[in-house]
mmCIF file of C-alpha atoms in Angstrom:
data_model
loop_
_atom_site.group_PDB
_atom_site.id
_atom_site.type_symbol
_atom_site.label_atom_id
_atom_site.label_comp_id
_atom_site.label_asym_id
_atom_site.label_seq_id
_atom_site.Cartn_x
_atom_site.Cartn_y
_atom_site.Cartn_z
ATOM 1 C CA MET A 583 -44.702 -2.251 35.914
ATOM 2 C CA GLY A 584 -45.980 -3.554 39.248
ATOM 3 C CA CYS A 585 -47.146 -7.044 40.086
ATOM 4 C CA PHE A 586 -49.102 -8.501 42.971
ATOM 5 C CA ILE A 587 -47.543 -11.939 43.389
ATOM 6 C CA LYS A 588 -48.481 -15.117 45.228
ATOM 7 C CA PHE A 589 -45.209 -17.020 45.571
ATOM 8 C CA SER A 590 -45.392 -20.678 44.563
ATOM 9 C CA SER A 591 -41.779 -21.485 43.663
ATOM 10 C CA PRO A 592 -39.586 -21.070 46.777
ATOM 11 C CA ALA A 593 -36.664 -22.824 45.151
ATOM 12 C CA ILE A 594 -36.512 -20.202 42.396
ATOM 13 C CA LEU A 595 -36.945 -17.387 44.884
ATOM 14 C CA PHE A 596 -34.111 -18.672 47.085
ATOM 15 C CA MET A 597 -31.760 -19.141 44.183
ATOM 16 C CA PHE A 598 -32.110 -15.576 42.940
ATOM 17 C CA LEU A 599 -32.164 -13.957 46.363
ATOM 18 C CA SER A 600 -28.827 -15.627 47.026
ATOM 19 C CA LEU A 601 -27.316 -13.128 44.614
ATOM 20 C CA LEU A 602 -28.459 -10.258 46.799
ATOM 21 C CA LEU A 603 -28.240 -11.677 50.303
ATOM 22 C CA ILE A 604 -24.910 -13.576 50.180
ATOM 23 C CA PRO A 605 -22.330 -11.223 48.700
ATOM 24 C CA THR A 606 -18.765 -12.356 48.082
ATOM 25 C CA SER A 607 -15.556 -10.483 48.720
ATOM 26 C CA ALA A 608 -13.534 -12.681 46.375
ATOM 27 C CA HIS A 609 -12.844 -12.232 42.691
ATOM 28 C CA VAL A 610 -14.931 -14.756 40.761
ATOM 29 C CA GLN A 611 -14.401 -15.782 37.176
ATOM 30 C CA VAL A 612 -16.858 -18.060 35.454
ATOM 31 C CA ASN A 613 -15.157 -19.960 32.690
ATOM 32 C CA GLU A 614 -16.644 -21.499 29.589
ATOM 33 C CA GLY A 615 -19.669 -23.581 30.455
ATOM 34 C CA GLY A 616 -20.010 -22.403 34.068
ATOM 35 C CA TYR A 617 -22.645 -19.779 34.873
ATOM 36 C CA ILE A 618 -23.016 -20.112 38.650
ATOM 37 C CA SER A 619 -19.997 -19.875 40.871
ATOM 38 C CA ALA A 620 -19.787 -20.305 44.672
ATOM 39 C CA VAL A 621 -16.816 -19.431 46.864
ATOM 40 C CA ILE A 622 -16.636 -21.102 50.268
ATOM 41 C CA SER A 623 -14.589 -18.763 52.464
ATOM 42 C CA LYS A 624 -12.328 -19.658 55.397
ATOM 43 C CA LYS A 625 -15.247 -19.006 57.708
ATOM 44 C CA GLY A 626 -17.431 -21.363 55.677
ATOM 45 C CA LEU A 627 -14.711 -24.024 55.599
ATOM 46 C CA ASP A 628 -14.364 -23.856 59.376
ATOM 47 C CA PHE A 629 -18.133 -24.279 59.733
ATOM 48 C CA PHE A 630 -18.216 -27.327 57.436
ATOM 49 C CA LYS A 631 -15.114 -28.739 59.174
ATOM 50 C CA ASN A 632 -16.773 -28.559 62.593
ATOM 51 C CA TYR A 633 -19.954 -30.024 61.192
ATOM 52 C CA LEU A 634 -18.154 -32.943 59.557
ATOM 53 C CA ILE A 635 -16.081 -33.650 62.664
ATOM 54 C CA ASN A 636 -19.190 -33.718 64.840
ATOM 55 C CA LYS A 637 -20.980 -36.004 62.381
ATOM 56 C CA ALA A 638 -17.967 -38.262 62.059
ATOM 57 C CA THR A 639 -17.502 -38.501 65.843
ATOM 58 C CA SER A 640 -21.169 -39.343 66.425
ATOM 59 C CA SER A 641 -21.138 -41.938 63.639
ATOM 60 C CA ILE A 642 -18.047 -43.871 64.821
ATOM 61 C CA ILE A 643 -18.990 -43.930 68.519
ATOM 62 C CA PRO A 644 -19.151 -46.564 69.889
ATOM 63 C CA LEU A 645 -16.163 -47.981 68.026
ATOM 64 C CA GLU A 646 -15.311 -51.638 68.695
ATOM 65 C CA LEU A 647 -11.707 -52.752 68.468
ATOM 66 C CA PRO A 648 -10.540 -56.328 67.765
ATOM 67 C CA ASP A 649 -9.653 -58.654 70.645
ATOM 68 C CA ILE A 650 -6.016 -58.832 71.688
ATOM 69 C CA GLU A 651 -4.128 -61.864 73.089
ATOM 70 C CA LYS A 652 -0.596 -62.233 74.302
ATOM 71 C CA SER A 653 1.605 -64.490 76.429
ATOM 72 C CA LYS A 654 4.211 -63.008 78.708
ATOM 73 C CA LYS A 655 6.787 -64.486 81.083
ATOM 74 C CA ILE A 656 6.486 -62.908 84.518
ATOM 75 C CA PRO A 657 9.136 -63.436 87.249
ATOM 76 C CA LEU A 658 8.129 -65.825 90.073
ATOM 77 C CA ILE A 659 4.936 -66.682 88.219
ATOM 78 C CA GLY A 660 6.049 -68.011 84.869
ATOM 79 C CA LYS A 661 4.384 -67.784 81.490
ATOM 80 C CA VAL A 662 1.010 -66.021 81.658
ATOM 81 C CA HIS A 663 -1.534 -66.037 78.862
ATOM 82 C CA MET A 664 -3.520 -62.768 78.811
ATOM 83 C CA ALA A 665 -6.384 -61.580 76.632
ATOM 84 C CA LEU A 666 -8.384 -58.383 76.192
ATOM 85 C CA SER A 667 -11.895 -58.537 74.718
ATOM 86 C CA ASN A 668 -14.937 -56.313 74.188
ATOM 87 C CA ILE A 669 -12.651 -53.312 73.674
ATOM 88 C CA ILE A 670 -14.921 -50.341 72.898
ATOM 89 C CA ILE A 671 -14.208 -46.630 72.469
ATOM 90 C CA TYR A 672 -17.318 -44.998 73.898
ATOM 91 C CA SER A 673 -16.414 -41.325 73.921
ATOM 92 C CA VAL A 674 -14.068 -38.895 72.156
ATOM 93 C CA GLU A 675 -13.253 -35.313 73.117
ATOM 94 C CA ILE A 676 -11.532 -33.101 70.524
ATOM 95 C CA ASP A 677 -9.275 -30.313 71.715
ATOM 96 C CA SER A 678 -8.473 -28.560 68.434
ATOM 97 C CA SER A 679 -8.814 -28.984 64.693
ATOM 98 C CA TYR A 680 -8.005 -27.087 61.535
ATOM 99 C CA VAL A 681 -8.487 -27.219 57.804
ATOM 100 C CA GLU A 682 -5.997 -26.161 55.134
ATOM 101 C CA THR A 683 -6.627 -25.687 51.433
ATOM 102 C CA GLY A 684 -4.127 -25.632 48.646
ATOM 103 C CA ASP A 685 -3.629 -26.760 45.103
ATOM 104 C CA PRO A 686 -4.650 -29.490 44.603
ATOM 105 C CA ASP A 687 -5.682 -31.056 47.962
ATOM 106 C CA LEU A 688 -7.546 -30.294 51.143
ATOM 107 C CA LEU A 689 -6.098 -31.189 54.560
ATOM 108 C CA LEU A 690 -8.138 -31.685 57.722
ATOM 109 C CA ALA A 691 -6.417 -32.418 61.041
ATOM 110 C CA VAL A 692 -7.474 -33.088 64.619
ATOM 111 C CA SER A 693 -5.002 -32.813 67.499
ATOM 112 C CA GLY A 694 -5.028 -33.199 71.285
ATOM 113 C CA ALA A 695 -8.051 -35.505 71.287
ATOM 114 C CA THR A 696 -8.787 -37.905 74.131
ATOM 115 C CA ALA A 697 -10.794 -41.126 74.037
ATOM 116 C CA ASP A 698 -12.282 -43.328 76.755
ATOM 117 C CA CYS A 699 -12.286 -47.093 76.281
ATOM 118 C CA GLY A 700 -13.759 -49.943 78.188
ATOM 119 C CA MET A 701 -12.641 -53.586 77.977
ATOM 120 C CA ASN A 702 -12.650 -56.973 79.657
ATOM 121 C CA TRP A 703 -9.440 -58.780 80.684
ATOM 122 C CA GLU A 704 -8.587 -62.332 81.618
ATOM 123 C CA TYR A 705 -5.434 -64.312 82.309
ATOM 124 C CA SER A 706 -4.401 -67.854 83.113
ATOM 125 C CA TYR A 707 -1.168 -69.581 84.027
ATOM 126 C CA GLY A 708 -0.039 -72.902 85.447
ATOM 127 C CA SER A 709 2.620 -75.599 85.260
ATOM 128 C CA TRP A 710 3.004 -79.303 85.629
ATOM 129 C CA LEU A 711 3.608 -78.691 89.334
ATOM 130 C CA LEU A 712 0.759 -76.242 89.951
ATOM 131 C CA PRO A 713 -2.903 -76.274 88.914
ATOM 132 C CA THR A 714 -4.078 -73.681 86.374
ATOM 133 C CA ILE A 715 -4.894 -70.337 87.923
ATOM 134 C CA SER A 716 -7.137 -67.836 86.126
ATOM 135 C CA ASP A 717 -8.937 -64.616 86.771
ATOM 136 C CA SER A 718 -10.952 -62.007 84.824
ATOM 137 C CA GLY A 719 -12.408 -58.556 85.228
ATOM 138 C CA ALA A 720 -12.885 -55.157 83.621
ATOM 139 C CA ALA A 721 -10.628 -52.207 82.913
ATOM 140 C CA THR A 722 -10.827 -48.691 81.505
ATOM 141 C CA VAL A 723 -8.306 -47.072 79.215
ATOM 142 C CA LEU A 724 -7.738 -43.350 78.716
ATOM 143 C CA VAL A 725 -6.263 -42.582 75.310
ATOM 144 C CA GLU A 726 -4.446 -39.232 75.302
ATOM 145 C CA GLY A 727 -2.915 -37.123 72.553
ATOM 146 C CA LEU A 728 -4.897 -38.677 69.707
ATOM 147 C CA GLU A 729 -4.022 -37.012 66.431
ATOM 148 C CA VAL A 730 -5.840 -37.627 63.155
ATOM 149 C CA GLY A 731 -5.048 -36.230 59.734
ATOM 150 C CA LEU A 732 -6.504 -36.803 56.272
ATOM 151 C CA THR A 733 -5.894 -35.380 52.847
ATOM 152 C CA VAL A 734 -8.563 -35.462 50.164
ATOM 153 C CA SER A 735 -8.639 -34.431 46.535
ATOM 154 C CA LEU A 736 -11.753 -33.071 44.806
ATOM 155 C CA LYS A 737 -11.944 -33.947 41.119
ATOM 156 C CA GLU A 738 -14.674 -33.256 38.586
ATOM 157 C CA GLN A 739 -15.629 -36.377 36.602
ATOM 158 C CA GLY A 740 -18.516 -36.315 34.166
ATOM 159 C CA GLY A 741 -20.273 -33.403 35.787
ATOM 160 C CA ILE A 742 -19.951 -34.600 39.370
ATOM 161 C CA VAL A 743 -17.281 -34.098 42.016
ATOM 162 C CA LYS A 744 -15.419 -37.155 43.217
ATOM 163 C CA VAL A 745 -13.939 -37.153 46.725
ATOM 164 C CA ILE A 746 -10.642 -39.035 46.650
ATOM 165 C CA LEU A 747 -8.845 -40.008 49.850
ATOM 166 C CA VAL A 748 -5.188 -39.274 49.239
ATOM 167 C CA ASP A 749 -3.825 -40.026 52.711
ATOM 168 C CA CYS A 750 -5.194 -40.785 56.180
ATOM 169 C CA GLY A 751 -3.502 -41.617 59.433
ATOM 170 C CA SER A 752 -3.739 -41.379 63.220
ATOM 171 C CA HIS A 753 -1.332 -41.439 66.149
ATOM 172 C CA VAL A 754 -1.767 -42.052 69.889
ATOM 173 C CA ARG A 755 0.727 -40.342 72.178
ATOM 174 C CA ASP A 756 -0.082 -42.106 75.470
ATOM 175 C CA ILE A 757 -2.542 -44.423 77.259
ATOM 176 C CA SER A 758 -3.309 -45.146 80.888
ATOM 177 C CA ILE A 759 -5.048 -48.303 82.170
ATOM 178 C CA LYS A 760 -7.177 -48.641 85.284
ATOM 179 C CA VAL A 761 -7.802 -52.249 86.286
ATOM 180 C CA ASP A 762 -10.808 -53.238 88.366
ATOM 181 C CA GLY A 763 -9.785 -56.235 90.483
ATOM 182 C CA GLY A 764 -6.954 -58.669 89.796
ATOM 183 C CA ALA A 765 -3.619 -59.319 91.468
ATOM 184 C CA SER A 766 -1.230 -56.500 92.311
ATOM 185 C CA TRP A 767 1.157 -57.447 89.505
ATOM 186 C CA LEU A 768 -1.635 -57.396 86.913
ATOM 187 C CA TYR A 769 -1.588 -53.673 86.127
ATOM 188 C CA GLN A 770 2.122 -53.594 85.238
ATOM 189 C CA ALA A 771 1.818 -56.799 83.268
ATOM 190 C CA LEU A 772 -1.141 -55.520 81.269
ATOM 191 C CA PHE A 773 0.561 -52.201 80.610
ATOM 192 C CA GLU A 774 3.810 -53.752 79.444
ATOM 193 C CA ALA A 775 2.087 -56.429 77.365
ATOM 194 C CA PHE A 776 -0.627 -54.379 75.728
ATOM 195 C CA GLU A 777 0.429 -50.721 75.602
ATOM 196 C CA GLY A 778 1.731 -50.924 72.039
ATOM 197 C CA LYS A 779 -1.073 -53.199 70.878
ATOM 198 C CA ILE A 780 -3.809 -50.973 72.288
ATOM 199 C CA LYS A 781 -2.260 -47.896 70.678
ATOM 200 C CA SER A 782 -1.955 -49.714 67.351
ATOM 201 C CA ALA A 783 -5.510 -51.036 67.568
ATOM 202 C CA VAL A 784 -6.910 -47.550 68.249
ATOM 203 C CA GLU A 785 -4.908 -46.011 65.431
ATOM 204 C CA SER A 786 -5.911 -48.693 62.923
ATOM 205 C CA ALA A 787 -9.587 -48.627 63.908
ATOM 206 C CA VAL A 788 -9.840 -44.822 63.703
ATOM 207 C CA THR A 789 -8.038 -44.709 60.339
ATOM 208 C CA LYS A 790 -10.207 -47.445 58.876
ATOM 209 C CA LYS A 791 -13.405 -45.789 60.070
ATOM 210 C CA ILE A 792 -12.430 -42.417 58.601
ATOM 211 C CA SER A 793 -11.629 -44.075 55.277
ATOM 212 C CA GLU A 794 -15.102 -45.647 55.287
ATOM 213 C CA LEU A 795 -16.675 -42.262 56.043
ATOM 214 C CA ILE A 796 -14.848 -40.624 53.114
ATOM 215 C CA THR A 797 -16.170 -43.385 50.878
ATOM 216 C CA LYS A 798 -19.707 -42.641 52.107
ATOM 217 C CA LEU A 799 -19.137 -38.921 51.516
ATOM 218 C CA ASP A 800 -18.023 -39.652 47.982
ATOM 219 C CA SER A 801 -21.190 -41.739 47.434
ATOM 220 C CA ILE A 802 -23.286 -38.745 48.533
ATOM 221 C CA PHE A 803 -21.513 -36.533 45.979
ATOM 222 C CA GLN A 804 -22.028 -39.173 43.267
ATOM 223 C CA SER A 805 -25.748 -39.200 43.988
ATOM 224 C CA LEU A 806 -26.200 -35.452 43.541
ATOM 225 C CA PRO A 807 -28.534 -34.731 40.616
ATOM 226 C CA LYS A 808 -27.182 -33.131 37.446
ATOM 227 C CA GLN A 809 -30.603 -31.669 36.673
ATOM 228 C CA ILE A 810 -33.036 -30.173 39.178
ATOM 229 C CA PRO A 811 -36.616 -29.592 37.979
ATOM 230 C CA VAL A 812 -37.947 -26.168 38.917
ATOM 231 C CA SER A 813 -41.336 -26.505 37.202
ATOM 232 C CA ASP A 814 -43.191 -28.777 34.837
ATOM 233 C CA ILE A 815 -41.324 -27.374 31.789
ATOM 234 C CA ALA A 816 -37.943 -26.218 33.054
ATOM 235 C CA SER A 817 -34.990 -27.650 34.962
ATOM 236 C CA MET A 818 -31.625 -26.297 35.998
ATOM 237 C CA ASN A 819 -28.386 -27.919 34.876
ATOM 238 C CA THR A 820 -26.469 -28.401 38.149
ATOM 239 C CA SER A 821 -23.557 -30.426 36.760
ATOM 240 C CA PHE A 822 -20.077 -29.280 37.768
ATOM 241 C CA VAL A 823 -18.037 -27.850 34.903
ATOM 242 C CA ARG A 824 -14.574 -28.225 36.464
ATOM 243 C CA SER A 825 -12.800 -29.478 39.557
ATOM 244 C CA PRO A 826 -13.097 -27.268 42.643
ATOM 245 C CA VAL A 827 -10.332 -24.655 42.840
ATOM 246 C CA LEU A 828 -8.557 -24.615 46.212
ATOM 247 C CA SER A 829 -6.725 -21.468 47.286
ATOM 248 C CA ASP A 830 -5.045 -20.579 50.569
ATOM 249 C CA SER A 831 -8.307 -19.579 52.233
ATOM 250 C CA SER A 832 -11.221 -20.688 50.085
ATOM 251 C CA VAL A 833 -12.723 -23.290 47.779
ATOM 252 C CA GLU A 834 -14.450 -22.244 44.543
ATOM 253 C CA VAL A 835 -16.913 -24.459 42.680
ATOM 254 C CA GLU A 836 -18.731 -23.883 39.418
ATOM 255 C CA ILE A 837 -21.850 -25.450 38.003
ATOM 256 C CA ASN A 838 -23.406 -25.021 34.593
ATOM 257 C CA GLY A 839 -26.437 -23.288 36.094
ATOM 258 C CA LEU A 840 -28.478 -22.742 32.923
ATOM 259 C CA PHE A 841 -32.139 -23.534 32.627
ATOM 260 C CA THR A 842 -33.211 -26.076 30.034
ATOM 261 C CA ALA A 843 -36.545 -27.374 28.845
ATOM 262 C CA ILE A 844 -37.678 -30.608 30.445
ATOM 263 C CA SER A 845 -37.651 -32.116 26.931
ATOM 264 C CA GLY A 846 -33.850 -31.735 27.029
ATOM 265 C CA THR A 847 -33.402 -28.796 24.671
ATOM 266 C CA SER A 848 -30.081 -27.121 25.464
ATOM 267 C CA MET A 849 -29.652 -23.355 25.365
ATOM 268 C CA LEU A 850 -25.838 -23.376 25.471
ATOM 269 C CA ASN A 851 -25.307 -22.052 21.947
ATOM 270 C CA TYR A 852 -27.517 -19.053 22.668
ATOM 271 C CA TYR A 853 -25.038 -17.446 25.049
ATOM 272 C CA HIS A 854 -21.699 -15.743 24.834
ATOM 273 C CA LYS A 855 -18.865 -17.484 26.667
ATOM 274 C CA GLY A 856 -16.000 -16.143 28.687
ATOM 275 C CA PHE A 857 -18.041 -14.122 31.151
ATOM 276 C CA GLU A 858 -15.841 -12.427 33.757
ATOM 277 C CA SER A 859 -16.889 -10.179 36.602
ATOM 278 C CA SER A 860 -15.836 -9.223 40.076
ATOM 279 C CA ALA A 861 -17.929 -8.298 43.058
ATOM 280 C CA SER A 862 -16.871 -6.841 46.348
ATOM 281 C CA CYS A 863 -18.542 -6.107 49.649
ATOM 282 C CA SER A 864 -17.345 -4.272 52.736
ATOM 283 C CA SER A 865 -19.678 -6.211 55.039
ATOM 284 C CA PRO A 866 -18.304 -8.853 57.439
ATOM 285 C CA ALA A 867 -16.969 -12.054 55.853
ATOM 286 C CA LYS A 868 -19.616 -14.495 54.726
ATOM 287 C CA MET A 869 -19.429 -18.286 54.756
ATOM 288 C CA ILE A 870 -20.430 -18.670 51.107
ATOM 289 C CA GLY A 871 -20.459 -16.168 48.226
ATOM 290 C CA ILE A 872 -22.586 -16.959 45.183
ATOM 291 C CA GLN A 873 -22.371 -15.273 41.808
ATOM 292 C CA LEU A 874 -24.843 -15.821 38.983
ATOM 293 C CA ASN A 875 -24.036 -15.000 35.387
ATOM 294 C CA GLU A 876 -26.807 -13.054 33.665
ATOM 295 C CA ASN A 877 -27.170 -15.974 31.255
ATOM 296 C CA VAL A 878 -28.755 -17.967 34.114
ATOM 297 C CA PHE A 879 -31.624 -15.483 34.105
ATOM 298 C CA SER A 880 -31.735 -15.316 30.330
ATOM 299 C CA SER A 881 -31.798 -19.111 29.910
ATOM 300 C CA GLY A 882 -34.826 -19.355 32.193
ATOM 301 C CA ALA A 883 -36.589 -16.596 30.316
ATOM 302 C CA LEU A 884 -35.803 -18.277 26.977
ATOM 303 C CA VAL A 885 -37.080 -21.686 28.117
ATOM 304 C CA TYR A 886 -40.406 -20.264 29.252
ATOM 305 C CA PHE A 887 -40.733 -18.082 26.139
ATOM 306 C CA ASN A 888 -40.093 -21.047 23.797
ATOM 307 C CA ALA A 889 -42.621 -23.091 25.762
ATOM 308 C CA ASN A 890 -45.220 -20.395 25.030
ATOM 309 C CA ARG A 891 -45.782 -19.787 28.720
ATOM 310 C CA LEU A 892 -45.174 -16.040 28.894
ATOM 311 C CA HIS A 893 -48.732 -14.991 28.234
ATOM 312 C CA TRP A 894 -51.826 -14.866 30.371
ATOM 313 C CA ILE A 895 -55.312 -13.385 30.682
ATOM 314 C CA ILE A 896 -56.191 -10.868 33.406
ATOM 315 C CA ASP A 897 -59.848 -10.732 34.222
ATOM 316 C CA ASP A 898 -59.859 -9.900 37.941
ATOM 317 C CA ILE A 899 -58.283 -6.789 39.423
ATOM 318 C CA PRO A 900 -59.015 -4.663 42.515
ATOM 319 C CA GLU A 901 -60.623 -1.896 40.395
ATOM 320 C CA LYS A 902 -63.552 -3.862 39.015
ATOM 321 C CA SER A 903 -64.883 -0.993 36.876
ATOM 322 C CA VAL A 904 -61.764 -0.989 34.715
ATOM 323 C CA LEU A 905 -62.748 -4.372 33.275
ATOM 324 C CA ASN A 906 -66.223 -3.265 32.228
ATOM 325 C CA THR A 907 -67.181 -1.021 29.330
ATOM 326 C CA SER A 908 -69.267 1.106 31.729
ATOM 327 C CA GLY A 909 -66.037 2.301 33.303
ATOM 328 C CA TRP A 910 -64.949 3.686 29.941
ATOM 329 C CA ARG A 911 -68.174 5.464 28.934
ATOM 330 C CA HIS A 912 -66.720 8.952 29.501
ATOM 331 C CA ILE A 913 -63.300 8.138 28.062
ATOM 332 C CA ILE A 914 -64.282 6.154 24.960
ATOM 333 C CA PRO A 915 -68.029 6.723 24.467
ATOM 334 C CA GLN A 916 -68.100 4.704 21.251
ATOM 335 C CA LEU A 917 -66.885 1.599 23.100
ATOM 336 C CA TYR A 918 -69.716 1.810 25.633
ATOM 337 C CA THR A 919 -72.281 2.609 22.931
ATOM 338 C CA GLN A 920 -71.329 -0.465 20.901
ATOM 339 C CA TYR A 921 -70.828 -2.819 23.868
ATOM 340 C CA PRO A 922 -72.933 -1.472 26.759
ATOM 341 C CA ASN A 923 -72.058 -2.853 30.198
ATOM 342 C CA ASP A 924 -69.997 -5.739 28.792
ATOM 343 C CA GLY A 925 -67.123 -7.355 30.661
ATOM 344 C CA MET A 926 -63.554 -6.973 29.500
ATOM 345 C CA ASN A 927 -60.200 -8.726 29.982
ATOM 346 C CA LEU A 928 -56.576 -8.053 29.181
ATOM 347 C CA TYR A 929 -54.479 -10.509 27.237
ATOM 348 C CA ILE A 930 -50.779 -9.887 27.820
ATOM 349 C CA ALA A 931 -48.083 -11.706 25.833
ATOM 350 C CA VAL A 932 -44.317 -11.419 25.870
ATOM 351 C CA THR A 933 -43.276 -11.052 22.256
ATOM 352 C CA SER A 934 -39.552 -11.849 22.514
ATOM 353 C CA PRO A 935 -37.279 -13.532 25.095
ATOM 354 C CA PRO A 936 -36.838 -11.092 28.000
ATOM 355 C CA LYS A 937 -33.353 -9.607 28.162
ATOM 356 C CA ILE A 938 -31.736 -9.621 31.604
ATOM 357 C CA HIS A 939 -28.496 -7.827 32.278
ATOM 358 C CA VAL A 940 -26.357 -8.002 35.409
ATOM 359 C CA SER A 941 -23.517 -5.666 36.251
ATOM 360 C CA GLU A 942 -21.434 -5.184 39.348
ATOM 361 C CA HIS A 943 -23.871 -2.694 40.826
ATOM 362 C CA ASP A 944 -27.163 -3.300 39.092
ATOM 363 C CA ILE A 945 -29.668 -5.890 37.893
ATOM 364 C CA GLY A 946 -32.198 -5.019 35.223
ATOM 365 C CA GLY A 947 -34.077 -6.257 32.232
ATOM 366 C CA THR A 948 -36.154 -5.407 29.173
ATOM 367 C CA ILE A 949 -39.472 -7.088 28.373
ATOM 368 C CA ASP A 950 -41.351 -6.565 25.078
ATOM 369 C CA LEU A 951 -45.105 -7.006 25.573
ATOM 370 C CA ASP A 952 -48.299 -6.872 23.559
ATOM 371 C CA MET A 953 -51.408 -6.046 25.603
ATOM 372 C CA THR A 954 -54.713 -6.757 23.885
ATOM 373 C CA ILE A 955 -57.923 -5.341 25.315
ATOM 374 C CA ASN A 956 -60.853 -7.720 24.765
ATOM 375 C CA VAL A 957 -64.590 -7.170 25.179
ATOM 376 C CA LEU A 958 -66.629 -10.163 26.324
ATOM 377 C CA ASP A 959 -69.840 -9.855 24.324
ATOM 378 C CA SER A 960 -72.072 -12.824 25.169
ATOM 379 C CA SER A 961 -69.877 -15.832 24.362
ATOM 380 C CA GLU A 962 -67.678 -13.945 21.934
ATOM 381 C CA VAL A 963 -64.254 -12.447 22.730
ATOM 382 C CA ILE A 964 -63.755 -9.307 20.649
ATOM 383 C CA PRO A 965 -60.327 -7.583 20.562
ATOM 384 C CA VAL A 966 -60.844 -3.824 20.471
ATOM 385 C CA ALA A 967 -57.288 -2.506 21.002
ATOM 386 C CA CYS A 968 -53.709 -3.755 21.041
ATOM 387 C CA ILE A 969 -50.894 -1.863 22.696
ATOM 388 C CA SER A 970 -47.177 -2.724 22.312
ATOM 389 C CA LEU A 971 -45.108 -2.025 25.407
ATOM 390 C CA VAL A 972 -41.444 -2.079 26.296
ATOM 391 C CA SER A 973 -41.034 -2.537 30.005
ATOM 392 C CA LEU A 974 -37.647 -1.507 31.468
ATOM 393 C CA ILE A 975 -36.717 -2.874 34.889
ATOM 394 C CA GLU A 976 -33.664 -1.243 36.429
ATOM 395 C CA ASN A 977 -31.728 -0.914 39.687
ATOM 396 C CA LEU A 978 -33.073 -4.074 41.273
ATOM 397 C CA SER A 979 -29.889 -4.900 43.182
ATOM 398 C CA ALA A 980 -30.343 -2.294 45.921
ATOM 399 C CA ALA A 981 -31.470 -3.663 49.286
ATOM 400 C CA HIS A 982 -34.686 -1.615 49.269
ATOM 401 C CA ASN A 983 -35.546 -3.065 45.868
ATOM 402 C CA ILE A 984 -35.588 -6.755 46.909
ATOM 403 C CA GLN A 985 -39.385 -6.955 46.688
ATOM 404 C CA PRO A 986 -39.521 -5.524 43.114
ATOM 405 C CA PHE A 987 -36.694 -7.916 42.217
ATOM 406 C CA THR A 988 -38.590 -10.980 43.446
ATOM 407 C CA ASN A 989 -41.716 -9.748 41.695
ATOM 408 C CA PHE A 990 -39.709 -9.446 38.479
ATOM 409 C CA ILE A 991 -38.374 -12.986 38.814
ATOM 410 C CA HIS A 992 -41.838 -14.428 39.380
ATOM 411 C CA PHE A 993 -43.176 -12.342 36.509
ATOM 412 C CA LEU A 994 -40.687 -14.146 34.275
ATOM 413 C CA PHE A 995 -40.713 -17.660 35.681
ATOM 414 C CA ASP A 996 -44.126 -18.132 37.197
ATOM 415 C CA PRO A 997 -46.502 -15.876 35.276
ATOM 416 C CA LEU A 998 -49.567 -17.951 36.131
ATOM 417 C CA THR A 999 -49.288 -16.734 39.734
ATOM 418 C CA CYS A 1000 -49.448 -13.082 38.706
ATOM 419 C CA VAL A 1001 -52.892 -11.849 39.702
ATOM 420 C CA TYR A 1002 -52.591 -8.287 38.456
ATOM 421 C CA CYS A 1003 -50.031 -6.428 36.356
ATOM 422 C CA ALA A 1004 -50.398 -2.884 35.086
ATOM 423 C CA SER A 1005 -48.023 -0.617 33.207
#
């Protein structure tokens, strides 16, 4: 069977093409209730790690630190009150980072980072013998050897994944201060008085900001929909069925993945559980591998069949003479004699839920059809023949068969866009 298709559902097309275009080299097992599985490889984790670090860095810069005050006794001068204000980290450069996965947590670490800070300083001192002396100015601080580490846990709760911050911390190895203006003794005094406080302030501010970002990330996960509409009658169940599985080099997630009617009718009892399959590919490592259980296809077919949407009328095809009794005068003379020069149409109906099967090396399906040939005599539609067909679609997983595969998917899930189909 061939179909000329006008695509109108890119979301459906993308979802099914993922099975062909993003192969996985890992063994995937879909447990009870999960029909779509995705494996994020080490390469994919590194990509997401770099993306998250860049987003986190851009979101926390500029980072304002709290003001710091301290009094210090300085030889020959006496007790000096010093204060730092408007302390702002305005740039961060990251030297290296890595991500580690393992049961049950995920670790992300940044090391060798540097940060540039700007701040204002002021001091004052005096005694009962001398008037109060004060001064102020600006300074820059270079933070070196900044290390940041965080551990998160990913837990499934009620069909969504919760991101839980298990541990978070940062450490500053060294700082250097450049003072603009001030007395000659000021640099040493500032360094001695504020080195520890500046380090502590940077560490606390960075740790607090990262904790806030993890909370925001968790909020994003909580807002992910559990159902995604794909048409006016069908939606996909995208709820997670278990907590992500973390191995040494990958993260595996599973969603329900079945289609359901918008009315809420569930198809879960229609399918066999315990599906297990493996897929391998010798191509270079991919970031993400996606595997779809054949029940994903079957659930969509069943929803559309139960909604009485797998039938349509064909009354316009490239060969115009086929849909006119004059084109049949030499093949079926009686038809032309009884209905001279009358128009015709084809009514095609799927008579049972299409059966889709997926194996390691092949995708195929079976569609039972009834094709009724109608004559349009004045305002009356007269059926003159009915043909029962069994359409077998096989070997759709090969790269050269991507177009027939997409045609097959749209034939099932968007039949109203099918302009011409012929057996």
